[in-house]
Short mmCIF file of C-alpha atoms and ligand atoms in Angstrom, two decimals:
data_model
loop_
_atom_site.label_atom_id
_atom_site.label_comp_id
_atom_site.label_asym_id
_atom_site.label_seq_id
_atom_site.Cartn_x
_atom_site.Cartn_y
_atom_site.Cartn_z
CA MET K 1 149.88 150.41 83.34
CA SER K 2 151.29 152.82 86.09
CA LYS K 3 150.13 153.20 89.35
CA ASN K 4 148.34 156.61 88.29
CA GLN K 5 146.31 154.96 85.44
CA ASN K 6 142.87 153.10 86.13
CA LYS K 7 141.50 150.13 84.05
CA THR K 8 139.86 151.90 81.72
CA GLY K 9 141.93 154.64 80.66
CA SER K 10 145.24 156.43 80.76
CA TYR K 11 144.85 159.51 83.21
CA SER K 12 143.64 159.02 86.62
CA PHE K 13 140.43 159.96 87.81
CA PHE K 14 142.30 163.03 88.61
CA ASN K 15 143.86 163.70 85.09
CA CYS K 16 140.71 163.46 83.80
CA ILE K 17 139.60 166.31 85.28
CA GLU K 18 142.20 168.63 84.47
CA LYS K 19 142.02 167.27 81.03
CA ASN K 20 138.71 169.11 81.84
CA PHE K 21 140.04 172.18 83.16
CA ASP K 22 142.41 172.39 80.65
CA LYS K 23 139.96 172.05 78.12
CA ALA K 24 138.14 175.01 79.79
CA ALA K 25 140.71 177.35 80.22
CA ARG K 26 141.29 177.65 76.65
CA PHE K 27 138.01 180.18 77.04
CA ILE K 28 139.74 182.12 79.62
CA SER K 29 142.49 184.93 79.49
CA ILE K 30 144.27 184.85 82.74
CA GLU K 31 147.98 183.74 83.69
CA LYS K 32 148.57 180.49 83.98
CA GLY K 33 149.32 180.07 87.57
CA LEU K 34 146.61 181.21 88.82
CA LEU K 35 144.63 178.41 86.73
CA GLU K 36 147.18 176.08 87.92
CA GLN K 37 145.67 177.10 91.71
CA ILE K 38 142.46 176.79 91.12
CA LYS K 39 143.25 173.46 89.29
CA ALA K 40 145.04 172.39 92.97
CA CYS K 41 144.02 170.38 95.67
CA ASN K 42 144.75 172.77 98.99
CA SER K 43 144.05 170.22 101.98
CA VAL K 44 144.89 166.05 101.88
CA TYR K 45 144.36 164.31 104.79
CA ARG K 46 144.98 160.55 104.48
CA MET K 47 144.74 158.64 108.08
CA HIS K 48 144.82 155.14 109.37
CA PHE K 49 143.02 153.82 112.41
CA PRO K 50 142.56 150.82 114.71
CA VAL K 51 139.09 149.73 115.25
CA LYS K 52 137.98 146.75 117.01
CA ILE K 53 135.65 144.30 114.73
CA GLY K 54 135.00 141.27 116.56
CA LYS K 55 137.88 139.86 118.70
CA GLU K 56 140.62 141.39 116.22
CA VAL K 57 141.71 144.92 115.39
CA LYS K 58 141.76 146.51 111.71
CA VAL K 59 143.18 149.25 110.07
CA ILE K 60 141.16 151.43 108.42
CA GLU K 61 142.03 153.59 105.75
CA ALA K 62 140.64 156.69 105.09
CA TYR K 63 140.48 160.15 103.57
CA ARG K 64 139.03 163.72 103.48
CA VAL K 65 140.53 166.19 101.20
CA GLN K 66 139.87 169.97 101.11
CA HIS K 67 140.37 170.82 97.52
CA SER K 68 139.85 174.66 97.55
CA HIS K 69 139.31 177.63 100.18
CA HIS K 70 137.88 180.19 97.69
CA LYS K 71 134.93 180.15 100.29
CA LEU K 72 134.29 178.28 103.32
CA PRO K 73 133.25 176.07 104.41
CA CYS K 74 134.16 173.38 102.64
CA LYS K 75 131.62 170.91 101.47
CA GLY K 76 131.37 167.36 99.98
CA GLY K 77 130.10 163.36 100.98
CA ILE K 78 131.39 160.70 101.99
CA ARG K 79 131.91 157.87 100.70
CA TYR K 80 132.32 154.02 102.10
CA SER K 81 133.61 151.66 99.17
CA MET K 82 136.62 149.16 98.89
CA LYS K 83 137.66 151.36 95.54
CA VAL K 84 138.15 154.50 97.83
CA ASN K 85 142.18 156.00 96.98
CA GLN K 86 143.97 159.38 96.82
CA ASP K 87 143.33 159.99 94.08
CA GLU K 88 139.16 159.37 93.48
CA ILE K 89 139.02 161.77 96.70
CA MET K 90 141.21 164.55 95.41
CA THR K 91 138.53 164.21 92.10
CA LEU K 92 135.27 163.80 93.63
CA ALA K 93 136.72 167.11 96.02
CA ALA K 94 137.51 168.94 92.56
CA LEU K 95 134.21 168.37 91.09
CA MET K 96 132.43 169.58 94.27
CA THR K 97 134.33 173.07 93.54
CA TYR K 98 133.11 173.43 90.08
CA LYS K 99 129.63 172.05 90.90
CA CYS K 100 129.50 174.48 93.82
CA ALA K 101 129.92 177.30 91.85
CA ILE K 102 127.75 176.56 89.11
CA VAL K 103 124.83 176.81 91.21
CA ASP K 104 125.77 179.46 93.22
CA VAL K 105 126.60 177.74 96.38
CA PRO K 106 129.13 179.62 98.51
CA PHE K 107 131.41 176.64 99.34
CA GLY K 108 134.90 175.50 98.54
CA GLY K 109 134.73 171.63 97.57
CA ALA K 110 135.91 168.68 99.72
CA LYS K 111 135.30 164.99 99.41
CA GLY K 112 135.80 161.69 102.41
CA GLY K 113 136.11 158.18 101.83
CA ILE K 114 136.39 154.80 104.19
CA LYS K 115 137.42 152.10 102.58
CA ILE K 116 135.50 149.28 103.39
CA ASP K 117 132.59 148.12 101.88
CA PRO K 118 129.75 148.47 104.28
CA GLN K 119 127.66 145.61 102.57
CA THR K 120 129.94 143.39 104.86
CA ILE K 121 130.22 145.05 108.04
CA SER K 122 127.78 144.93 110.93
CA SER K 123 126.12 147.94 111.37
CA GLU K 124 127.45 148.32 114.53
CA ASN K 125 130.84 148.37 113.27
CA ILE K 126 130.28 150.85 110.65
CA GLU K 127 128.89 152.98 113.30
CA LYS K 128 132.37 152.41 115.24
CA ILE K 129 133.79 153.17 112.16
CA THR K 130 132.60 156.41 111.27
CA ARG K 131 132.33 157.89 114.73
CA ARG K 132 135.97 156.99 114.77
CA TYR K 133 136.43 158.10 111.47
CA THR K 134 134.58 161.48 112.82
CA SER K 135 136.91 162.16 115.81
CA GLU K 136 140.12 161.84 113.17
CA LEU K 137 138.58 165.19 111.17
CA ILE K 138 137.84 166.78 114.87
CA LYS K 139 140.93 166.44 116.14
CA LYS K 140 142.46 167.93 112.93
CA ASN K 141 140.42 170.32 112.37
CA PHE K 142 139.05 168.65 109.37
CA ILE K 143 135.03 169.07 110.08
CA GLY K 144 132.71 172.36 111.76
CA PRO K 145 130.23 174.47 110.45
CA GLY K 146 132.46 176.44 109.03
CA ILE K 147 135.23 174.65 108.39
CA ASP K 148 134.45 171.42 106.40
CA VAL K 149 131.00 170.46 106.18
CA PRO K 150 130.05 166.46 105.10
CA ALA K 151 127.21 165.36 103.29
CA PRO K 152 126.26 161.71 101.92
CA ASP K 153 127.63 159.68 98.89
CA TYR K 154 128.46 156.59 97.68
CA GLY K 155 127.87 154.09 100.11
CA THR K 156 126.22 156.15 102.92
CA GLY K 157 122.80 157.97 104.31
CA GLU K 158 121.34 159.70 106.88
CA ARG K 159 122.44 157.51 109.63
CA GLU K 160 125.66 157.70 108.90
CA MET K 161 125.39 161.85 108.82
CA SER K 162 123.59 161.57 112.19
CA TRP K 163 126.19 159.28 113.65
CA ILE K 164 128.36 162.07 112.92
CA PHE K 165 126.75 164.59 114.44
CA ASP K 166 126.38 163.09 117.21
CA THR K 167 130.31 162.33 117.84
CA PHE K 168 130.89 165.89 116.71
CA LEU K 169 128.32 167.63 119.64
CA SER K 170 129.52 164.87 122.22
CA LEU K 171 133.28 166.40 121.65
CA ARG K 172 131.99 170.29 121.06
CA SER K 173 128.99 170.34 123.45
CA GLY K 174 128.02 173.46 124.07
CA ASP K 175 128.18 174.59 120.04
CA VAL K 176 124.90 176.15 119.75
CA ASP K 177 125.86 175.71 115.79
CA ALA K 178 126.73 172.12 115.70
CA LEU K 179 123.51 170.83 113.73
CA ALA K 180 125.65 172.76 111.00
CA CYS K 181 128.54 170.08 111.22
CA VAL K 182 127.09 168.02 108.77
CA THR K 183 124.01 167.78 105.87
CA GLY K 184 121.91 164.73 104.84
CA LYS K 185 120.59 164.07 108.69
CA PRO K 186 117.27 162.77 108.93
CA VAL K 187 114.59 165.47 109.64
CA SER K 188 114.36 164.76 113.51
CA GLN K 189 118.10 165.22 113.84
CA GLY K 190 118.26 168.88 111.91
CA GLY K 191 117.93 167.53 108.17
CA VAL K 192 115.68 169.55 105.93
CA ARG K 193 112.93 168.14 104.22
CA GLY K 194 113.64 167.10 100.56
CA ARG K 195 117.61 165.97 101.26
CA LYS K 196 117.09 162.39 100.39
CA GLU K 197 115.75 162.72 96.96
CA ALA K 198 117.59 166.11 96.13
CA THR K 199 120.29 164.70 93.63
CA GLY K 200 118.03 162.26 91.95
CA LEU K 201 115.32 165.27 91.44
CA GLY K 202 118.01 167.58 90.55
CA VAL K 203 118.95 165.32 87.52
CA PHE K 204 114.76 165.32 86.76
CA TYR K 205 115.02 168.95 86.89
CA GLY K 206 118.30 169.36 84.56
CA ILE K 207 117.11 166.89 81.86
CA ARG K 208 114.02 167.95 81.68
CA GLU K 209 114.79 171.61 80.79
CA LEU K 210 116.72 169.79 78.09
CA CYS K 211 114.22 168.16 76.65
CA HIS K 212 112.48 171.16 76.76
CA VAL K 213 115.14 172.88 74.44
CA LYS K 214 113.70 172.84 70.84
CA GLU K 215 116.63 173.55 69.05
CA ASP K 216 118.55 170.79 70.84
CA MET K 217 116.24 167.93 70.50
CA TYR K 218 115.82 167.93 67.23
CA SER K 219 119.86 167.79 67.50
CA VAL K 220 119.52 164.74 68.16
CA GLY K 221 116.78 163.72 66.32
CA LEU K 222 114.00 163.76 69.55
CA ASP K 223 110.90 165.16 69.90
CA VAL K 224 110.27 168.26 72.50
CA GLY K 225 109.34 166.69 76.07
CA LEU K 226 110.14 163.99 78.59
CA VAL K 227 106.62 162.23 78.18
CA GLY K 228 107.44 158.93 76.18
CA LYS K 229 111.29 159.62 76.20
CA LYS K 230 113.00 155.90 76.74
CA ILE K 231 115.63 155.27 79.67
CA ILE K 232 117.64 153.75 81.29
CA ILE K 233 119.04 154.24 84.52
CA GLN K 234 122.36 152.44 86.35
CA GLY K 235 122.41 152.19 89.67
CA LEU K 236 119.52 152.15 91.72
CA GLY K 237 120.93 153.78 94.79
CA ASN K 238 120.06 156.73 96.23
CA VAL K 239 120.57 158.74 93.49
CA GLY K 240 119.37 156.66 90.43
CA TYR K 241 116.09 155.24 92.25
CA HIS K 242 114.82 158.84 93.21
CA ALA K 243 115.49 160.07 89.98
CA ALA K 244 114.09 156.85 87.96
CA SER K 245 110.98 157.87 89.92
CA PHE K 246 110.44 161.43 89.39
CA PHE K 247 110.80 159.95 85.22
CA HIS K 248 108.57 157.53 85.58
CA GLU K 249 106.00 159.73 87.05
CA SER K 250 106.35 162.33 84.24
CA GLY K 251 105.54 159.99 81.82
CA ALA K 252 108.89 158.65 80.75
CA VAL K 253 109.32 155.05 80.46
CA ILE K 254 111.88 153.52 82.09
CA ILE K 255 113.18 150.58 79.69
CA ALA K 256 115.90 149.39 81.74
CA LEU K 257 117.50 149.59 85.27
CA ALA K 258 120.83 148.21 85.61
CA GLU K 259 122.69 146.88 89.37
CA ARG K 260 125.93 145.46 90.24
CA GLU K 261 124.17 141.96 90.32
CA GLY K 262 123.05 142.20 86.51
CA ALA K 263 120.00 144.78 84.91
CA ILE K 264 116.46 144.14 84.03
CA TYR K 265 114.33 145.05 80.39
CA ASN K 266 110.89 145.88 79.52
CA GLU K 267 110.42 147.60 76.39
CA LYS K 268 107.23 148.88 77.36
CA GLY K 269 108.80 150.04 80.46
CA LEU K 270 109.09 149.29 84.04
CA ASN K 271 106.91 150.28 87.29
CA VAL K 272 110.23 151.77 89.43
CA SER K 273 108.24 151.55 92.84
CA LYS K 274 107.45 147.39 92.06
CA VAL K 275 111.05 147.12 90.91
CA PHE K 276 111.68 148.77 94.14
CA LEU K 277 110.03 146.71 95.89
CA HIS K 278 111.09 143.65 94.59
CA LEU K 279 114.76 144.74 95.19
CA LYS K 280 114.09 145.10 99.01
CA ASN K 281 112.28 141.92 98.91
CA ASN K 282 114.74 139.66 97.44
CA GLY K 283 117.95 141.79 97.76
CA SER K 284 118.35 141.45 94.12
CA ILE K 285 116.24 143.55 90.73
CA LEU K 286 116.89 139.95 88.93
CA ASN K 287 113.55 138.34 88.18
CA PHE K 288 111.49 140.71 88.53
CA PRO K 289 108.21 139.42 86.89
CA GLU K 290 107.87 142.29 83.72
CA ALA K 291 111.16 142.34 82.79
CA LYS K 292 113.96 140.10 81.47
CA ASN K 293 117.17 139.25 83.10
CA ILE K 294 120.17 141.43 81.45
CA GLU K 295 123.10 138.65 82.86
CA ASN K 296 126.06 141.02 82.13
CA THR K 297 124.75 144.54 83.90
CA GLU K 298 127.30 146.64 81.67
CA LYS K 299 125.16 145.46 78.53
CA ALA K 300 122.22 147.26 79.44
CA LEU K 301 124.46 151.00 79.24
CA GLU K 302 124.03 149.66 75.04
CA LEU K 303 120.81 148.89 74.55
CA GLU K 304 118.84 151.42 71.96
CA CYS K 305 117.17 153.93 74.32
CA ASP K 306 117.04 158.42 74.34
CA ILE K 307 118.26 158.71 77.18
CA LEU K 308 121.46 157.48 79.66
CA ILE K 309 121.50 157.71 82.83
CA PRO K 310 124.91 156.28 84.92
CA ALA K 311 123.97 156.78 88.48
CA ALA K 312 126.09 154.23 90.20
CA LEU K 313 130.17 155.07 90.24
CA GLU K 314 133.02 156.71 88.02
CA ASN K 315 134.22 155.42 84.67
CA VAL K 316 131.36 153.02 83.66
CA ILE K 317 131.79 154.34 80.15
CA HIS K 318 135.65 154.31 78.53
CA LYS K 319 136.81 154.15 75.53
CA ASN K 320 136.30 150.12 75.29
CA ASN K 321 131.98 150.64 75.33
CA ALA K 322 131.27 154.02 73.99
CA ASN K 323 131.08 153.22 70.62
CA ARG K 324 127.76 150.78 71.06
CA ILE K 325 126.45 153.08 73.39
CA LYS K 326 123.37 154.35 71.54
CA ALA K 327 121.86 156.75 73.56
CA LYS K 328 121.02 160.38 72.44
CA ILE K 329 121.41 161.77 75.51
CA ILE K 330 124.07 160.88 78.72
CA GLY K 331 122.60 162.98 82.16
CA GLU K 332 125.79 161.99 84.21
CA ALA K 333 124.24 161.51 87.61
CA ALA K 334 127.10 159.78 88.92
CA ASN K 335 130.64 161.72 89.08
CA GLY K 336 132.81 161.31 86.70
CA PRO K 337 130.81 158.47 84.55
CA ILE K 338 132.92 158.92 81.83
CA THR K 339 136.02 158.49 80.78
CA PRO K 340 137.97 161.74 78.64
CA GLU K 341 138.62 159.27 75.78
CA ALA K 342 135.29 158.38 75.85
CA ASP K 343 133.80 161.60 75.82
CA GLU K 344 135.85 162.09 72.47
CA ILE K 345 134.11 159.38 71.19
CA LEU K 346 130.53 160.03 71.77
CA ASP K 347 131.17 163.65 71.21
CA LYS K 348 132.06 163.23 67.63
CA LYS K 349 128.49 160.64 67.46
CA GLY K 350 126.69 163.79 68.37
CA VAL K 351 125.23 162.46 71.50
CA ILE K 352 124.71 165.58 74.46
CA ILE K 353 126.31 164.66 77.50
CA VAL K 354 124.72 166.88 80.39
CA PRO K 355 127.93 166.91 82.68
CA ASP K 356 127.61 166.10 86.52
CA ILE K 357 129.32 168.91 87.59
CA TYR K 358 125.98 170.66 87.01
CA LEU K 359 123.62 167.75 86.84
CA ASN K 360 124.46 165.85 90.20
CA ALA K 361 124.31 169.29 92.05
CA GLY K 362 120.93 168.90 93.29
CA GLY K 363 122.48 167.49 96.51
CA VAL K 364 124.63 170.00 97.62
CA THR K 365 122.13 172.86 96.70
CA VAL K 366 120.01 171.00 99.21
CA SER K 367 122.61 170.30 101.10
CA TYR K 368 123.47 174.48 101.60
CA PHE K 369 119.62 174.50 102.64
CA GLU K 370 119.98 172.40 104.90
CA TRP K 371 123.10 174.28 106.57
CA ILE K 372 121.31 177.42 106.54
CA LYS K 373 118.34 176.32 108.31
CA ASN K 374 120.68 174.85 110.84
CA LEU K 375 122.07 178.31 111.48
CA SER K 376 119.09 180.04 111.22
CA HIS K 377 117.62 177.41 113.84
CA VAL K 378 114.18 177.63 111.97
CA ARG K 379 112.83 175.62 109.74
CA TYR K 380 111.94 176.71 106.42
CA GLY K 381 108.47 178.39 106.07
CA ARG K 382 107.40 178.55 109.60
CA MET K 383 107.40 182.37 110.37
CA GLU K 384 105.23 182.96 106.79
CA LYS K 385 103.25 179.69 106.37
CA LYS K 386 99.84 181.20 108.34
CA PHE K 387 100.65 184.66 107.45
CA ARG K 388 100.62 183.66 103.56
CA GLU K 389 97.13 181.94 104.29
CA ASN K 390 95.95 184.55 105.98
CA VAL K 391 96.36 186.92 103.12
CA ASN K 392 95.51 184.51 100.39
CA ALA K 393 92.27 184.03 102.30
CA GLU K 394 91.51 188.07 102.30
CA PHE K 395 92.71 187.83 98.66
CA LEU K 396 89.96 185.39 97.78
CA LYS K 397 87.17 187.31 99.77
CA VAL K 398 88.19 190.26 97.44
CA ILE K 399 88.30 187.94 93.92
CA GLU K 400 84.86 186.10 95.33
CA THR K 401 83.76 189.72 95.77
CA VAL K 402 84.26 191.38 93.17
CA CYS K 403 83.51 188.32 90.35
CA LYS K 404 80.30 187.38 92.47
CA LYS K 405 81.27 183.85 92.27
CA LYS K 406 82.49 181.10 94.87
CA ILE K 407 85.06 179.44 94.52
CA SER K 408 84.71 175.44 95.25
CA ILE K 409 86.40 174.07 98.37
CA GLU K 410 89.32 171.91 95.94
CA GLU K 411 90.30 175.09 94.48
CA LYS K 412 90.42 177.42 97.96
CA LYS K 413 92.53 174.44 99.25
CA MET K 414 94.82 174.88 96.82
CA ILE K 415 94.71 178.74 96.41
CA LEU K 416 95.14 179.34 100.43
CA ARG K 417 98.14 177.05 101.04
CA GLY K 418 100.97 178.26 102.44
CA PRO K 419 104.47 177.17 101.75
CA ARG K 420 106.19 174.58 103.89
CA GLU K 421 109.27 173.51 103.84
CA ILE K 422 109.09 170.80 101.64
CA ASP K 423 107.57 173.18 98.73
CA LEU K 424 110.00 175.89 99.64
CA VAL K 425 113.10 173.43 99.12
CA ARG K 426 111.61 172.15 95.73
CA SER K 427 110.95 175.47 94.31
CA GLY K 428 114.77 176.54 95.38
CA LEU K 429 115.82 173.59 93.73
CA GLU K 430 114.14 173.80 90.87
CA ASP K 431 114.99 177.43 90.16
CA THR K 432 118.71 176.67 90.86
CA MET K 433 118.86 173.48 88.38
CA ILE K 434 116.72 175.44 85.57
CA ASN K 435 119.19 178.43 85.65
CA GLY K 436 122.20 176.60 86.14
CA PHE K 437 121.06 174.93 82.74
CA HIS K 438 120.88 177.89 80.66
CA LYS K 439 123.65 179.87 81.74
CA ILE K 440 125.38 177.00 81.03
CA ARG K 441 123.84 176.60 77.10
CA ASP K 442 124.05 180.46 77.06
CA LEU K 443 127.82 180.73 77.62
CA LYS K 444 127.99 177.72 75.12
CA LYS K 445 126.41 179.28 72.16
CA SER K 446 127.91 182.81 72.78
CA LEU K 447 131.61 181.59 73.15
CA LYS K 448 130.63 178.44 70.28
CA ILE K 449 131.95 175.80 73.01
CA GLU K 450 132.00 172.29 71.48
CA ASN K 451 129.88 170.75 74.17
CA MET K 452 128.27 171.13 77.36
CA ARG K 453 131.14 170.03 79.75
CA THR K 454 133.42 172.56 78.60
CA ALA K 455 131.22 175.14 79.32
CA ALA K 456 130.16 174.29 82.27
CA PHE K 457 133.73 174.79 83.62
CA VAL K 458 134.08 177.62 81.75
CA LEU K 459 131.35 179.29 83.64
CA SER K 460 132.76 177.36 87.75
CA ILE K 461 136.11 178.67 86.65
CA ASN K 462 134.94 182.10 85.63
CA LYS K 463 132.96 182.06 89.03
CA ILE K 464 136.14 180.72 91.39
CA ILE K 465 138.52 183.59 89.07
CA ASP K 466 135.84 186.08 90.33
CA SER K 467 135.89 184.66 93.71
CA TYR K 468 139.58 185.07 94.01
CA GLU K 469 139.85 188.68 92.58
CA LYS K 470 137.25 190.02 95.31
CA LEU K 471 139.24 188.51 97.98
CA GLY K 472 142.38 190.23 96.64
CA ILE K 473 144.23 187.07 95.78
CA PHE K 474 144.14 187.52 92.24
CA PRO K 475 146.08 190.47 90.91
P1 NAD L 1 124.31 154.49 96.82
O1 NAD L 1 125.19 153.92 97.37
O2 NAD L 1 123.01 155.22 97.12
O3 NAD L 1 123.64 153.95 95.43
C1 NAD L 1 124.94 153.45 94.45
C2 NAD L 1 124.01 152.25 93.61
O4 NAD L 1 124.92 151.84 92.48
C3 NAD L 1 124.17 150.65 94.37
O5 NAD L 1 122.44 150.81 94.56
C4 NAD L 1 124.55 150.08 94.11
O6 NAD L 1 124.40 149.06 94.36
C5 NAD L 1 125.31 150.37 92.37
N1 NAD L 1 126.11 150.32 91.72
C6 NAD L 1 127.33 149.74 92.53
N2 NAD L 1 128.09 149.35 91.49
C7 NAD L 1 127.38 149.15 90.00
C8 NAD L 1 127.66 148.53 88.79
N3 NAD L 1 128.87 148.20 88.61
N4 NAD L 1 126.46 148.49 87.81
C9 NAD L 1 125.36 149.03 88.49
N5 NAD L 1 125.14 149.26 89.49
C10 NAD L 1 125.90 149.66 90.51
O7 NAD L 1 124.92 156.16 96.27
P2 NAD L 1 124.43 157.37 95.36
O8 NAD L 1 124.81 158.18 96.38
O9 NAD L 1 123.45 157.08 94.45
O10 NAD L 1 125.46 157.88 94.66
C11 NAD L 1 125.59 157.21 93.08
C12 NAD L 1 126.31 158.19 92.60
O11 NAD L 1 125.97 159.84 92.62
C13 NAD L 1 127.56 158.49 92.86
O12 NAD L 1 128.72 158.46 91.60
C14 NAD L 1 127.86 159.54 93.43
O13 NAD L 1 129.46 159.95 93.90
C15 NAD L 1 127.19 160.56 93.14
N6 NAD L 1 126.22 161.92 93.72
C16 NAD L 1 125.84 161.13 94.57
C17 NAD L 1 125.36 162.33 95.65
C18 NAD L 1 124.24 161.94 96.56
O14 NAD L 1 123.55 163.53 97.16
N7 NAD L 1 124.03 160.87 97.18
C19 NAD L 1 125.16 163.40 95.02
C20 NAD L 1 126.02 163.90 93.87
C21 NAD L 1 126.68 163.12 93.39
#
């Protein structure tokens, strides 16, 4: 196996995306060289820096890749994992470019990564590494509100984003827009309400939309709607946990949850918040009282179910297990969970795959809202909430007078309410996910494209071409 090959197939991760891109290119008539420009990674910054951990100096390997500058700033998460490597970060940066285009977020794609295992490093040392990484990015002009704006990803969260912001501010003091140098911050540090759960909620909105399309549901032998659908979720981190919670609340049945150490199964359904509490208290999902353990966590993916949501890492569905997958729908909450070989096998089986470049775009969509909030220096809803409540109250008075009927206090509360930040963020996210789904589906139908992934790439590449053309870069 060559250095470029991954354990599950004959392609590097970047090759996988190129392969998907090439499938879409068949539906686009534009000069080959221009497509090559869209595919290529514009800037790759690989760094090594020393950090003193205990009495030893450790050399840390890290990356920031800016895949496309067709729109600025660049945008993409930062992951902490021992699996981080250049190929992976380049691929994830490319996915960000295509993702942003699909959901009309005006950013180029980027991604960052630090090769560490945050589970084995103290929080003081993670802070040191994060701050040093940020100052390396500042030195090379790889971070800034109009340059490149990181966000959380696998192994990082609000805490790391706060450290990045604080380091940026201390080295760029007086920059009035400094808050917009990173998204996914805690609300008290300029974050936006609704960012934490945004990716999982976006996954939920996307799958819910699919489940309401009669034609698609009948094509895989399922009834319309989410209620009662049997769902398996891999990864109970930020994305997986929130997606699981929203599915559970909507009446779907979460029959299995898989984590690193094993999976748990209950045909009648798992209570997601109880499982999460169990995980918090015991450090593992295993031995949850209302479920059976499955020791080999990968086996959970192969159980009978309607919808499978991989929400952990890439390449978890590959040519060796694709034939055993029984799900009718796979929602790619993680980035790149299905290898190209597995994709072909599943396509032949008629499985509907809702692709990552659309389905997990909720995070970057709400990151975009956070960035706008930071640049406008005002909370969403602050200017209009009271005004809207006053208008609603006047409107209600007129209705009561005309109808000669008093409306109950409960109804009044609901009607009078002006929009809060969380309401606006969620409605913006819901609208984005619904529109994105139908744009992909309509294109798939009109061009007779074989699957949603290729249709999503066609939609995205066309938007990027349009943007380059308007810039005068493509003739
Ligand atoms: P996270 O670190 O919060 O959670 C990942 C979870 O997966 C952890 O609980 C981890 O223990 C679990 N896991 C790791 N290996 C596993 C295995 N082999 N089997 C089962 N579980 C395993 O990360 P996250 O932010 O939830 O990201 C998950 C995926 O979603 C990644 O592919 C990431 O790139 C993608 N994503 C995240 C965001 C975001 O906003 N956080 C946005 C878009 C895409």
